[in-house]
């Protein structure tokens, strides 16, 4: 019995030893590596850079008042379309007291001069009738009288403009604000009852309305200094407007700033591009947008994923399949790359299969 037990125990030890050996042998064997293969394909390759910015009107005008006062009545709201000369607002005047005092003084002085000229003219008229002076000399006093009478009229109109905003014949009206160009009203920052200040040599004055031609829009953005040397006027841009997702606009680059500015630790250059508007879509001022600037483009060329390219000593290679899991290295000539896929000018055909790296 004891002998049978020892035999049984020996068989168990042997089985464990053999099993362990088989397990370790199988584990030590390396599985052959299987490579995936891909084929070159025909595609379009576009190399581009991105500029961030916004869409704005080319010409945006702030309409200001020639006089100070209170906004008495507004005739437009934001979104209205106006033509040059249309009335935008009327101002209830609050005249400058210094200007008013000067105008009154000028009028009084002009009236005194006119009265003196009138008396002198009457005296010269009597002398001419008595043939003590010639008609030509009398005419000189007549002209002086006419000039001083015109100065009185001018002083009266000036005073009326300051006090009431209009002349006697209403050919000049300073308290009525008119559009200075055709366009759309973008903003009316001051409501009826607000006090506004006139524009002068000391300041631009209070803006009554802002208007712009919305049929002439531009993209204004910034390009990093690493990319600005690659772009030039006339290049095509593709605008992705955030508020109109999926509705791209085309534009043509027309300006590159000659001077860069610092922005978040990097130097950037301002660019502007004329936007090709689409009739069915309305571009609002200050829409944020990203512009893809096309630096170069290839159409219908053979390409591969750039990650499958081997670069050694400034030469480019791929591993072409010659049989099942058999590959040979082949030199290729490359062209344009967009950072993901690269053009193969020569060395590969569509029917070839290459190792996927």
mmCIF file of C-alpha atoms in Angstrom:
data_model
loop_
_atom_site.group_PDB
_atom_site.id
_atom_site.type_symbol
_atom_site.label_atom_id
_atom_site.label_comp_id
_atom_site.label_asym_id
_atom_site.label_seq_id
_atom_site.Cartn_x
_atom_site.Cartn_y
_atom_site.Cartn_z
ATOM 1 C CA UNK A 1 0.000 0.000 0.000
ATOM 2 C CA UNK A 2 2.788 2.350 0.912
ATOM 3 C CA UNK A 3 4.508 1.581 -2.390
ATOM 4 C CA UNK A 4 1.351 2.462 -4.373
ATOM 5 C CA UNK A 5 1.093 5.768 -2.507
ATOM 6 C CA UNK A 6 4.671 6.700 -3.361
ATOM 7 C CA UNK A 7 4.113 5.880 -7.023
ATOM 8 C CA UNK A 8 0.977 8.043 -7.083
ATOM 9 C CA UNK A 9 2.784 10.931 -5.413
ATOM 10 C CA UNK A 10 5.640 10.668 -7.906
ATOM 11 C CA UNK A 11 3.202 10.827 -10.804
ATOM 12 C CA UNK A 12 1.640 14.000 -9.377
ATOM 13 C CA UNK A 13 5.038 15.670 -8.953
ATOM 14 C CA UNK A 14 5.999 14.664 -12.485
ATOM 15 C CA UNK A 15 2.745 16.050 -13.909
ATOM 16 C CA UNK A 16 3.251 19.352 -12.107
ATOM 17 C CA UNK A 17 6.831 19.582 -13.361
ATOM 18 C CA UNK A 18 5.886 18.781 -16.953
ATOM 19 C CA UNK A 19 2.971 21.235 -16.875
ATOM 20 C CA UNK A 20 5.140 24.000 -15.507
ATOM 21 C CA UNK A 21 7.744 23.349 -18.150
ATOM 22 C CA UNK A 22 5.177 23.463 -20.956
ATOM 23 C CA UNK A 23 3.679 26.676 -19.548
ATOM 24 C CA UNK A 24 7.061 28.377 -19.317
ATOM 25 C CA UNK A 25 8.005 27.208 -22.804
ATOM 26 C CA UNK A 26 4.808 28.553 -24.364
ATOM 27 C CA UNK A 27 5.190 31.778 -22.486
ATOM 28 C CA UNK A 28 8.766 32.235 -23.630
ATOM 29 C CA UNK A 29 7.849 31.859 -27.280
ATOM 30 C CA UNK A 30 7.404 35.259 -29.001
ATOM 31 C CA UNK A 31 4.311 35.645 -31.123
ATOM 32 C CA UNK A 32 5.084 36.875 -34.614
ATOM 33 C CA UNK A 33 4.201 40.604 -35.043
ATOM 34 C CA UNK A 34 1.418 41.197 -37.562
ATOM 35 C CA UNK A 35 1.540 44.544 -39.408
ATOM 36 C CA UNK A 36 -1.515 46.289 -40.791
ATOM 37 C CA UNK A 37 -1.270 47.626 -44.330
ATOM 38 C CA UNK A 38 -2.930 50.613 -45.981
ATOM 39 C CA UNK A 39 -3.108 51.874 -49.544
ATOM 40 C CA UNK A 40 -2.293 55.350 -50.874
ATOM 41 C CA UNK A 41 -5.386 57.338 -51.788
ATOM 42 C CA UNK A 42 -6.362 60.265 -54.003
ATOM 43 C CA UNK A 43 -7.427 63.432 -52.198
ATOM 44 C CA UNK A 44 -7.142 67.224 -52.067
ATOM 45 C CA UNK A 45 -4.514 68.655 -49.724
ATOM 46 C CA UNK A 46 -4.903 72.181 -48.381
ATOM 47 C CA UNK A 47 -2.215 73.833 -46.292
ATOM 48 C CA UNK A 48 -3.637 76.664 -44.227
ATOM 49 C CA UNK A 49 -3.207 78.833 -41.163
ATOM 50 C CA UNK A 50 -5.892 80.213 -38.868
ATOM 51 C CA UNK A 51 -6.568 83.820 -37.854
ATOM 52 C CA UNK A 52 -9.020 84.804 -35.119
ATOM 53 C CA UNK A 53 -11.012 88.019 -35.240
ATOM 54 C CA UNK A 54 -14.411 89.502 -36.052
ATOM 55 C CA UNK A 55 -16.554 90.722 -38.921
ATOM 56 C CA UNK A 56 -17.095 94.499 -38.976
ATOM 57 C CA UNK A 57 -18.347 97.141 -41.435
ATOM 58 C CA UNK A 58 -15.586 98.740 -43.473
ATOM 59 C CA UNK A 59 -16.932 102.204 -42.671
ATOM 60 C CA UNK A 60 -18.609 102.920 -39.338
ATOM 61 C CA UNK A 61 -19.616 106.538 -38.657
ATOM 62 C CA UNK A 62 -20.449 108.251 -35.373
ATOM 63 C CA UNK A 63 -22.994 111.031 -35.942
ATOM 64 C CA UNK A 64 -22.561 113.897 -33.448
ATOM 65 C CA UNK A 65 -24.326 117.192 -32.807
ATOM 66 C CA UNK A 66 -23.117 120.677 -33.726
ATOM 67 C CA UNK A 67 -24.789 122.085 -30.629
ATOM 68 C CA UNK A 68 -25.152 121.167 -26.962
ATOM 69 C CA UNK A 69 -28.566 120.456 -25.544
ATOM 70 C CA UNK A 70 -31.173 117.836 -24.702
ATOM 71 C CA UNK A 71 -32.364 115.178 -27.147
ATOM 72 C CA UNK A 72 -35.889 116.371 -27.863
ATOM 73 C CA UNK A 73 -36.943 113.705 -30.365
ATOM 74 C CA UNK A 74 -35.425 110.655 -32.040
ATOM 75 C CA UNK A 75 -36.586 109.599 -35.493
ATOM 76 C CA UNK A 76 -34.659 106.318 -35.856
ATOM 77 C CA UNK A 77 -33.936 103.121 -33.946
ATOM 78 C CA UNK A 78 -31.156 100.552 -34.335
ATOM 79 C CA UNK A 79 -31.715 98.514 -37.495
ATOM 80 C CA UNK A 80 -33.273 101.315 -39.541
ATOM 81 C CA UNK A 81 -31.820 102.048 -42.964
ATOM 82 C CA UNK A 82 -31.189 105.716 -43.742
ATOM 83 C CA UNK A 83 -29.908 107.802 -46.616
ATOM 84 C CA UNK A 84 -27.530 110.733 -46.416
ATOM 85 C CA UNK A 85 -29.440 113.800 -45.201
ATOM 86 C CA UNK A 86 -32.263 111.928 -43.438
ATOM 87 C CA UNK A 87 -33.215 113.441 -40.071
ATOM 88 C CA UNK A 88 -32.008 111.354 -37.138
ATOM 89 C CA UNK A 89 -32.827 113.554 -34.143
ATOM 90 C CA UNK A 90 -33.810 117.027 -33.002
ATOM 91 C CA UNK A 91 -32.062 118.809 -30.133
ATOM 92 C CA UNK A 92 -33.531 121.280 -27.653
ATOM 93 C CA UNK A 93 -30.712 123.798 -27.352
ATOM 94 C CA UNK A 94 -28.777 124.626 -24.231
ATOM 95 C CA UNK A 95 -26.544 127.400 -25.648
ATOM 96 C CA UNK A 96 -23.070 128.077 -24.392
ATOM 97 C CA UNK A 97 -23.347 131.295 -22.343
ATOM 98 C CA UNK A 98 -19.970 132.604 -23.501
ATOM 99 C CA UNK A 99 -20.858 132.034 -27.157
ATOM 100 C CA UNK A 100 -24.293 133.591 -26.589
ATOM 101 C CA UNK A 101 -22.802 136.680 -24.951
ATOM 102 C CA UNK A 102 -20.256 137.062 -27.750
ATOM 103 C CA UNK A 103 -22.990 136.754 -30.400
ATOM 104 C CA UNK A 104 -25.115 139.419 -28.692
ATOM 105 C CA UNK A 105 -22.089 141.738 -28.436
ATOM 106 C CA UNK A 106 -21.250 141.241 -32.110
ATOM 107 C CA UNK A 107 -24.828 142.043 -33.097
ATOM 108 C CA UNK A 108 -24.898 145.193 -31.016
ATOM 109 C CA UNK A 109 -21.562 146.340 -32.447
ATOM 110 C CA UNK A 110 -22.775 145.649 -35.999
ATOM 111 C CA UNK A 111 -25.938 147.675 -35.400
ATOM 112 C CA UNK A 112 -23.954 150.668 -34.082
ATOM 113 C CA UNK A 113 -21.653 150.542 -37.112
ATOM 114 C CA UNK A 114 -24.684 150.355 -39.412
ATOM 115 C CA UNK A 115 -26.313 153.391 -37.758
ATOM 116 C CA UNK A 116 -23.127 155.411 -38.180
ATOM 117 C CA UNK A 117 -22.810 154.311 -41.815
ATOM 118 C CA UNK A 118 -26.429 155.269 -42.456
ATOM 119 C CA UNK A 119 -25.893 158.791 -41.078
ATOM 120 C CA UNK A 120 -22.705 159.221 -43.086
ATOM 121 C CA UNK A 121 -24.427 157.977 -46.230
ATOM 122 C CA UNK A 122 -27.233 160.508 -45.780
ATOM 123 C CA UNK A 123 -24.687 163.326 -45.356
ATOM 124 C CA UNK A 124 -22.772 162.248 -48.467
ATOM 125 C CA UNK A 125 -26.032 162.097 -50.394
ATOM 126 C CA UNK A 126 -26.758 165.745 -49.613
ATOM 127 C CA UNK A 127 -23.236 166.703 -50.643
ATOM 128 C CA UNK A 128 -23.650 164.891 -53.950
ATOM 129 C CA UNK A 129 -26.968 166.642 -54.588
ATOM 130 C CA UNK A 130 -25.200 169.929 -54.034
ATOM 131 C CA UNK A 131 -22.527 168.672 -56.446
ATOM 132 C CA UNK A 132 -19.808 168.993 -53.832
ATOM 133 C CA UNK A 133 -18.679 165.350 -54.346
ATOM 134 C CA UNK A 134 -18.715 163.049 -57.317
ATOM 135 C CA UNK A 135 -21.098 160.120 -57.793
ATOM 136 C CA UNK A 136 -18.218 157.666 -57.625
ATOM 137 C CA UNK A 137 -17.196 158.960 -54.206
ATOM 138 C CA UNK A 138 -20.811 158.688 -53.039
ATOM 139 C CA UNK A 139 -20.925 155.084 -54.269
ATOM 140 C CA UNK A 140 -18.004 154.243 -51.970
ATOM 141 C CA UNK A 141 -20.102 155.245 -48.936
ATOM 142 C CA UNK A 142 -23.083 153.377 -50.386
ATOM 143 C CA UNK A 143 -20.990 150.194 -50.579
ATOM 144 C CA UNK A 144 -19.760 150.646 -47.012
ATOM 145 C CA UNK A 145 -23.352 150.969 -45.844
ATOM 146 C CA UNK A 146 -24.428 147.782 -47.682
ATOM 147 C CA UNK A 147 -21.536 145.814 -46.191
ATOM 148 C CA UNK A 148 -22.379 146.904 -42.652
ATOM 149 C CA UNK A 149 -26.050 146.078 -43.187
ATOM 150 C CA UNK A 150 -24.992 142.567 -44.281
ATOM 151 C CA UNK A 151 -22.866 142.259 -41.131
ATOM 152 C CA UNK A 152 -25.957 143.007 -39.056
ATOM 153 C CA UNK A 153 -27.927 140.289 -40.872
ATOM 154 C CA UNK A 154 -25.057 137.823 -40.345
ATOM 155 C CA UNK A 155 -24.826 138.694 -36.629
ATOM 156 C CA UNK A 156 -28.605 138.266 -36.234
ATOM 157 C CA UNK A 157 -28.508 134.843 -37.906
ATOM 158 C CA UNK A 158 -25.562 133.796 -35.760
ATOM 159 C CA UNK A 159 -27.452 134.764 -32.604
ATOM 160 C CA UNK A 160 -30.574 132.921 -33.759
ATOM 161 C CA UNK A 161 -28.522 129.769 -34.494
ATOM 162 C CA UNK A 162 -27.090 129.840 -30.991
ATOM 163 C CA UNK A 163 -30.417 130.545 -29.268
ATOM 164 C CA UNK A 164 -32.921 128.649 -31.452
ATOM 165 C CA UNK A 165 -30.875 126.508 -33.834
ATOM 166 C CA UNK A 166 -32.161 128.127 -37.039
ATOM 167 C CA UNK A 167 -31.733 131.324 -39.041
ATOM 168 C CA UNK A 168 -34.524 133.755 -40.002
ATOM 169 C CA UNK A 169 -34.972 132.056 -43.383
ATOM 170 C CA UNK A 170 -34.412 128.566 -41.874
ATOM 171 C CA UNK A 171 -31.756 127.826 -44.488
ATOM 172 C CA UNK A 172 -29.412 126.849 -41.664
ATOM 173 C CA UNK A 173 -30.627 124.521 -38.895
ATOM 174 C CA UNK A 174 -28.124 123.406 -36.250
ATOM 175 C CA UNK A 175 -30.413 121.592 -33.821
ATOM 176 C CA UNK A 176 -31.585 119.037 -36.393
ATOM 177 C CA UNK A 177 -29.127 116.121 -36.743
ATOM 178 C CA UNK A 178 -28.978 114.415 -40.113
ATOM 179 C CA UNK A 179 -27.335 111.229 -41.390
ATOM 180 C CA UNK A 180 -23.913 111.959 -42.852
ATOM 181 C CA UNK A 181 -23.926 108.930 -45.169
ATOM 182 C CA UNK A 182 -26.098 106.080 -46.407
ATOM 183 C CA UNK A 183 -26.265 102.992 -44.202
ATOM 184 C CA UNK A 184 -27.926 101.152 -41.339
ATOM 185 C CA UNK A 185 -28.315 102.542 -37.826
ATOM 186 C CA UNK A 186 -26.255 100.269 -35.566
ATOM 187 C CA UNK A 187 -26.763 102.031 -32.260
ATOM 188 C CA UNK A 188 -28.576 104.990 -30.707
ATOM 189 C CA UNK A 189 -26.720 105.306 -27.385
ATOM 190 C CA UNK A 190 -28.636 108.300 -25.999
ATOM 191 C CA UNK A 191 -32.379 108.303 -25.492
ATOM 192 C CA UNK A 192 -34.846 111.204 -25.547
ATOM 193 C CA UNK A 193 -34.171 113.528 -22.618
ATOM 194 C CA UNK A 194 -30.435 112.838 -22.498
ATOM 195 C CA UNK A 195 -28.042 115.784 -22.476
ATOM 196 C CA UNK A 196 -25.438 115.802 -25.256
ATOM 197 C CA UNK A 197 -22.339 117.886 -25.855
ATOM 198 C CA UNK A 198 -21.487 119.510 -29.184
ATOM 199 C CA UNK A 199 -18.480 118.465 -31.255
ATOM 200 C CA UNK A 200 -15.645 120.983 -31.398
ATOM 201 C CA UNK A 201 -11.907 121.305 -31.836
ATOM 202 C CA UNK A 202 -11.564 120.177 -28.208
ATOM 203 C CA UNK A 203 -13.486 116.923 -28.584
ATOM 204 C CA UNK A 204 -15.658 114.795 -30.831
ATOM 205 C CA UNK A 205 -18.814 115.432 -28.826
ATOM 206 C CA UNK A 206 -21.551 113.029 -27.776
ATOM 207 C CA UNK A 207 -22.527 110.342 -30.278
ATOM 208 C CA UNK A 208 -26.186 110.579 -31.222
ATOM 209 C CA UNK A 209 -26.183 107.552 -33.543
ATOM 210 C CA UNK A 210 -23.748 105.103 -35.128
ATOM 211 C CA UNK A 211 -24.345 104.017 -38.719
ATOM 212 C CA UNK A 212 -22.514 101.848 -41.234
ATOM 213 C CA UNK A 213 -22.794 100.383 -44.707
ATOM 214 C CA UNK A 214 -23.661 96.739 -44.005
ATOM 215 C CA UNK A 215 -23.183 95.842 -47.663
ATOM 216 C CA UNK A 216 -19.429 96.353 -47.337
ATOM 217 C CA UNK A 217 -18.092 94.084 -44.585
ATOM 218 C CA UNK A 218 -14.534 93.069 -43.742
ATOM 219 C CA UNK A 219 -12.884 90.456 -41.540
ATOM 220 C CA UNK A 220 -10.400 91.963 -39.098
ATOM 221 C CA UNK A 221 -8.152 89.523 -37.256
ATOM 222 C CA UNK A 222 -4.701 88.690 -35.935
ATOM 223 C CA UNK A 223 -2.052 86.309 -37.327
ATOM 224 C CA UNK A 224 0.904 84.952 -35.370
ATOM 225 C CA UNK A 225 4.351 86.153 -36.432
ATOM 226 C CA UNK A 226 5.355 82.577 -37.288
ATOM 227 C CA UNK A 227 2.697 82.534 -40.020
ATOM 228 C CA UNK A 228 2.604 86.130 -41.280
ATOM 229 C CA UNK A 229 5.575 85.584 -43.599
ATOM 230 C CA UNK A 230 3.617 82.887 -45.449
ATOM 231 C CA UNK A 231 0.647 85.052 -46.400
ATOM 232 C CA UNK A 232 0.213 87.811 -48.973
ATOM 233 C CA UNK A 233 -2.500 90.137 -50.249
ATOM 234 C CA UNK A 234 -4.963 88.446 -52.591
ATOM 235 C CA UNK A 235 -5.014 85.108 -50.772
ATOM 236 C CA UNK A 236 -8.329 83.343 -50.276
ATOM 237 C CA UNK A 237 -9.828 83.082 -46.784
ATOM 238 C CA UNK A 238 -12.619 80.835 -45.560
ATOM 239 C CA UNK A 239 -14.544 82.408 -42.672
ATOM 240 C CA UNK A 240 -16.209 80.328 -39.981
ATOM 241 C CA UNK A 241 -18.650 82.688 -38.253
ATOM 242 C CA UNK A 242 -19.504 81.463 -34.765
ATOM 243 C CA UNK A 243 -23.123 82.632 -34.860
ATOM 244 C CA UNK A 244 -23.722 81.070 -38.300
ATOM 245 C CA UNK A 245 -22.248 77.617 -37.785
ATOM 246 C CA UNK A 246 -22.076 75.560 -40.941
ATOM 247 C CA UNK A 247 -22.441 78.624 -43.182
ATOM 248 C CA UNK A 248 -18.905 79.548 -44.298
ATOM 249 C CA UNK A 249 -18.129 82.818 -46.067
ATOM 250 C CA UNK A 250 -15.283 83.440 -48.485
ATOM 251 C CA UNK A 251 -13.057 86.509 -48.300
ATOM 252 C CA UNK A 252 -9.987 87.956 -50.008
ATOM 253 C CA UNK A 253 -7.010 89.167 -47.988
ATOM 254 C CA UNK A 254 -6.378 92.851 -48.733
ATOM 255 C CA UNK A 255 -4.212 94.172 -45.896
ATOM 256 C CA UNK A 256 -1.371 92.910 -43.668
ATOM 257 C CA UNK A 257 -0.112 95.260 -40.963
ATOM 258 C CA UNK A 258 3.543 96.243 -41.341
ATOM 259 C CA UNK A 259 3.883 96.413 -37.544
ATOM 260 C CA UNK A 260 3.176 93.679 -35.000
ATOM 261 C CA UNK A 261 1.680 94.084 -31.543
ATOM 262 C CA UNK A 262 2.255 92.026 -28.413
ATOM 263 C CA UNK A 263 -0.656 89.809 -27.463
ATOM 264 C CA UNK A 264 -0.431 87.366 -24.533
ATOM 265 C CA UNK A 265 3.335 87.102 -24.795
ATOM 266 C CA UNK A 266 3.511 86.678 -28.586
ATOM 267 C CA UNK A 267 3.796 89.099 -31.491
ATOM 268 C CA UNK A 268 0.804 89.196 -33.816
ATOM 269 C CA UNK A 269 -0.038 91.136 -36.962
ATOM 270 C CA UNK A 270 -3.402 92.585 -37.918
ATOM 271 C CA UNK A 271 -4.986 91.539 -41.209
ATOM 272 C CA UNK A 272 -8.117 92.637 -43.056
ATOM 273 C CA UNK A 273 -10.056 90.814 -45.758
ATOM 274 C CA UNK A 274 -13.040 91.812 -47.906
ATOM 275 C CA UNK A 275 -15.976 89.465 -47.213
ATOM 276 C CA UNK A 276 -18.025 88.045 -50.068
ATOM 277 C CA UNK A 277 -21.562 88.476 -48.710
ATOM 278 C CA UNK A 278 -24.367 86.017 -49.303
ATOM 279 C CA UNK A 279 -27.792 87.403 -50.087
ATOM 280 C CA UNK A 280 -29.736 84.993 -47.897
ATOM 281 C CA UNK A 281 -27.545 85.499 -44.792
ATOM 282 C CA UNK A 282 -27.190 88.748 -42.845
ATOM 283 C CA UNK A 283 -23.809 89.400 -41.251
ATOM 284 C CA UNK A 284 -24.129 91.508 -38.106
ATOM 285 C CA UNK A 285 -21.371 93.843 -36.970
ATOM 286 C CA UNK A 286 -18.842 92.351 -34.513
ATOM 287 C CA UNK A 287 -19.685 88.698 -35.189
ATOM 288 C CA UNK A 288 -16.685 86.671 -33.977
ATOM 289 C CA UNK A 289 -15.069 84.558 -36.681
ATOM 290 C CA UNK A 290 -12.094 82.340 -37.483
ATOM 291 C CA UNK A 291 -10.432 82.602 -40.870
ATOM 292 C CA UNK A 292 -8.693 79.708 -42.577
ATOM 293 C CA UNK A 293 -6.060 81.237 -44.837
ATOM 294 C CA UNK A 294 -5.186 78.915 -47.720
ATOM 295 C CA UNK A 295 -1.387 78.942 -48.064
ATOM 296 C CA UNK A 296 -1.194 76.245 -50.770
ATOM 297 C CA UNK A 297 -3.463 73.653 -52.331
ATOM 298 C CA UNK A 298 -3.177 70.419 -54.345
ATOM 299 C CA UNK A 299 -6.177 68.762 -55.953
ATOM 300 C CA UNK A 300 -6.635 65.054 -56.747
ATOM 301 C CA UNK A 301 -3.151 63.919 -55.731
ATOM 302 C CA UNK A 302 -1.906 60.601 -54.298
ATOM 303 C CA UNK A 303 -1.362 60.903 -50.549
ATOM 304 C CA UNK A 304 -0.662 58.892 -47.419
ATOM 305 C CA UNK A 305 -0.895 59.512 -43.717
ATOM 306 C CA UNK A 306 2.252 61.415 -42.758
ATOM 307 C CA UNK A 307 2.745 59.077 -39.784
ATOM 308 C CA UNK A 308 3.548 56.223 -42.199
ATOM 309 C CA UNK A 309 6.515 58.112 -43.633
ATOM 310 C CA UNK A 310 10.101 57.292 -42.610
ATOM 311 C CA UNK A 311 12.585 60.171 -42.756
ATOM 312 C CA UNK A 312 16.305 59.458 -42.754
ATOM 313 C CA UNK A 313 19.096 61.814 -43.847
ATOM 314 C CA UNK A 314 16.610 64.198 -45.494
ATOM 315 C CA UNK A 315 15.203 61.352 -47.565
ATOM 316 C CA UNK A 316 11.695 59.924 -47.367
ATOM 317 C CA UNK A 317 10.830 56.226 -47.359
ATOM 318 C CA UNK A 318 7.860 53.915 -46.966
ATOM 319 C CA UNK A 319 7.759 50.161 -46.432
ATOM 320 C CA UNK A 320 5.924 48.554 -49.354
ATOM 321 C CA UNK A 321 4.371 45.074 -49.020
ATOM 322 C CA UNK A 322 5.984 42.456 -51.292
ATOM 323 C CA UNK A 323 4.282 39.399 -49.818
ATOM 324 C CA UNK A 324 2.338 38.285 -46.736
ATOM 325 C CA UNK A 325 3.966 40.204 -43.888
ATOM 326 C CA UNK A 326 6.971 40.909 -46.104
ATOM 327 C CA UNK A 327 8.045 44.506 -46.785
ATOM 328 C CA UNK A 328 10.777 46.392 -48.571
ATOM 329 C CA UNK A 329 11.842 49.986 -47.995
ATOM 330 C CA UNK A 330 11.218 52.279 -50.960
ATOM 331 C CA UNK A 331 12.253 55.917 -51.394
ATOM 332 C CA UNK A 332 9.473 58.331 -52.372
ATOM 333 C CA UNK A 333 9.288 61.975 -53.390
ATOM 334 C CA UNK A 334 6.909 64.030 -51.272
ATOM 335 C CA UNK A 335 5.025 67.266 -51.920
ATOM 336 C CA UNK A 336 2.561 69.360 -49.944
ATOM 337 C CA UNK A 337 1.586 68.416 -46.384
ATOM 338 C CA UNK A 338 -1.249 69.701 -44.223
ATOM 339 C CA UNK A 339 0.257 68.179 -41.065
ATOM 340 C CA UNK A 340 -1.854 65.015 -41.253
ATOM 341 C CA UNK A 341 -1.578 63.779 -44.808
ATOM 342 C CA UNK A 342 1.213 64.321 -47.315
ATOM 343 C CA UNK A 343 1.344 64.333 -51.092
ATOM 344 C CA UNK A 344 3.373 61.581 -52.791
ATOM 345 C CA UNK A 345 4.793 62.980 -56.022
ATOM 346 C CA UNK A 346 6.523 59.759 -57.120
ATOM 347 C CA UNK A 347 7.411 56.285 -55.815
ATOM 348 C CA UNK A 348 3.921 54.946 -55.054
ATOM 349 C CA UNK A 349 0.790 53.918 -56.934
ATOM 350 C CA UNK A 350 -2.761 53.586 -55.670
ATOM 351 C CA UNK A 351 -2.495 49.818 -56.011
ATOM 352 C CA UNK A 352 0.516 49.597 -53.627
ATOM 353 C CA UNK A 353 0.117 48.622 -50.007
ATOM 354 C CA UNK A 354 2.371 50.048 -47.321
ATOM 355 C CA UNK A 355 3.068 49.166 -43.715
ATOM 356 C CA UNK A 356 1.027 51.200 -41.245
ATOM 357 C CA UNK A 357 3.428 52.553 -38.627
#
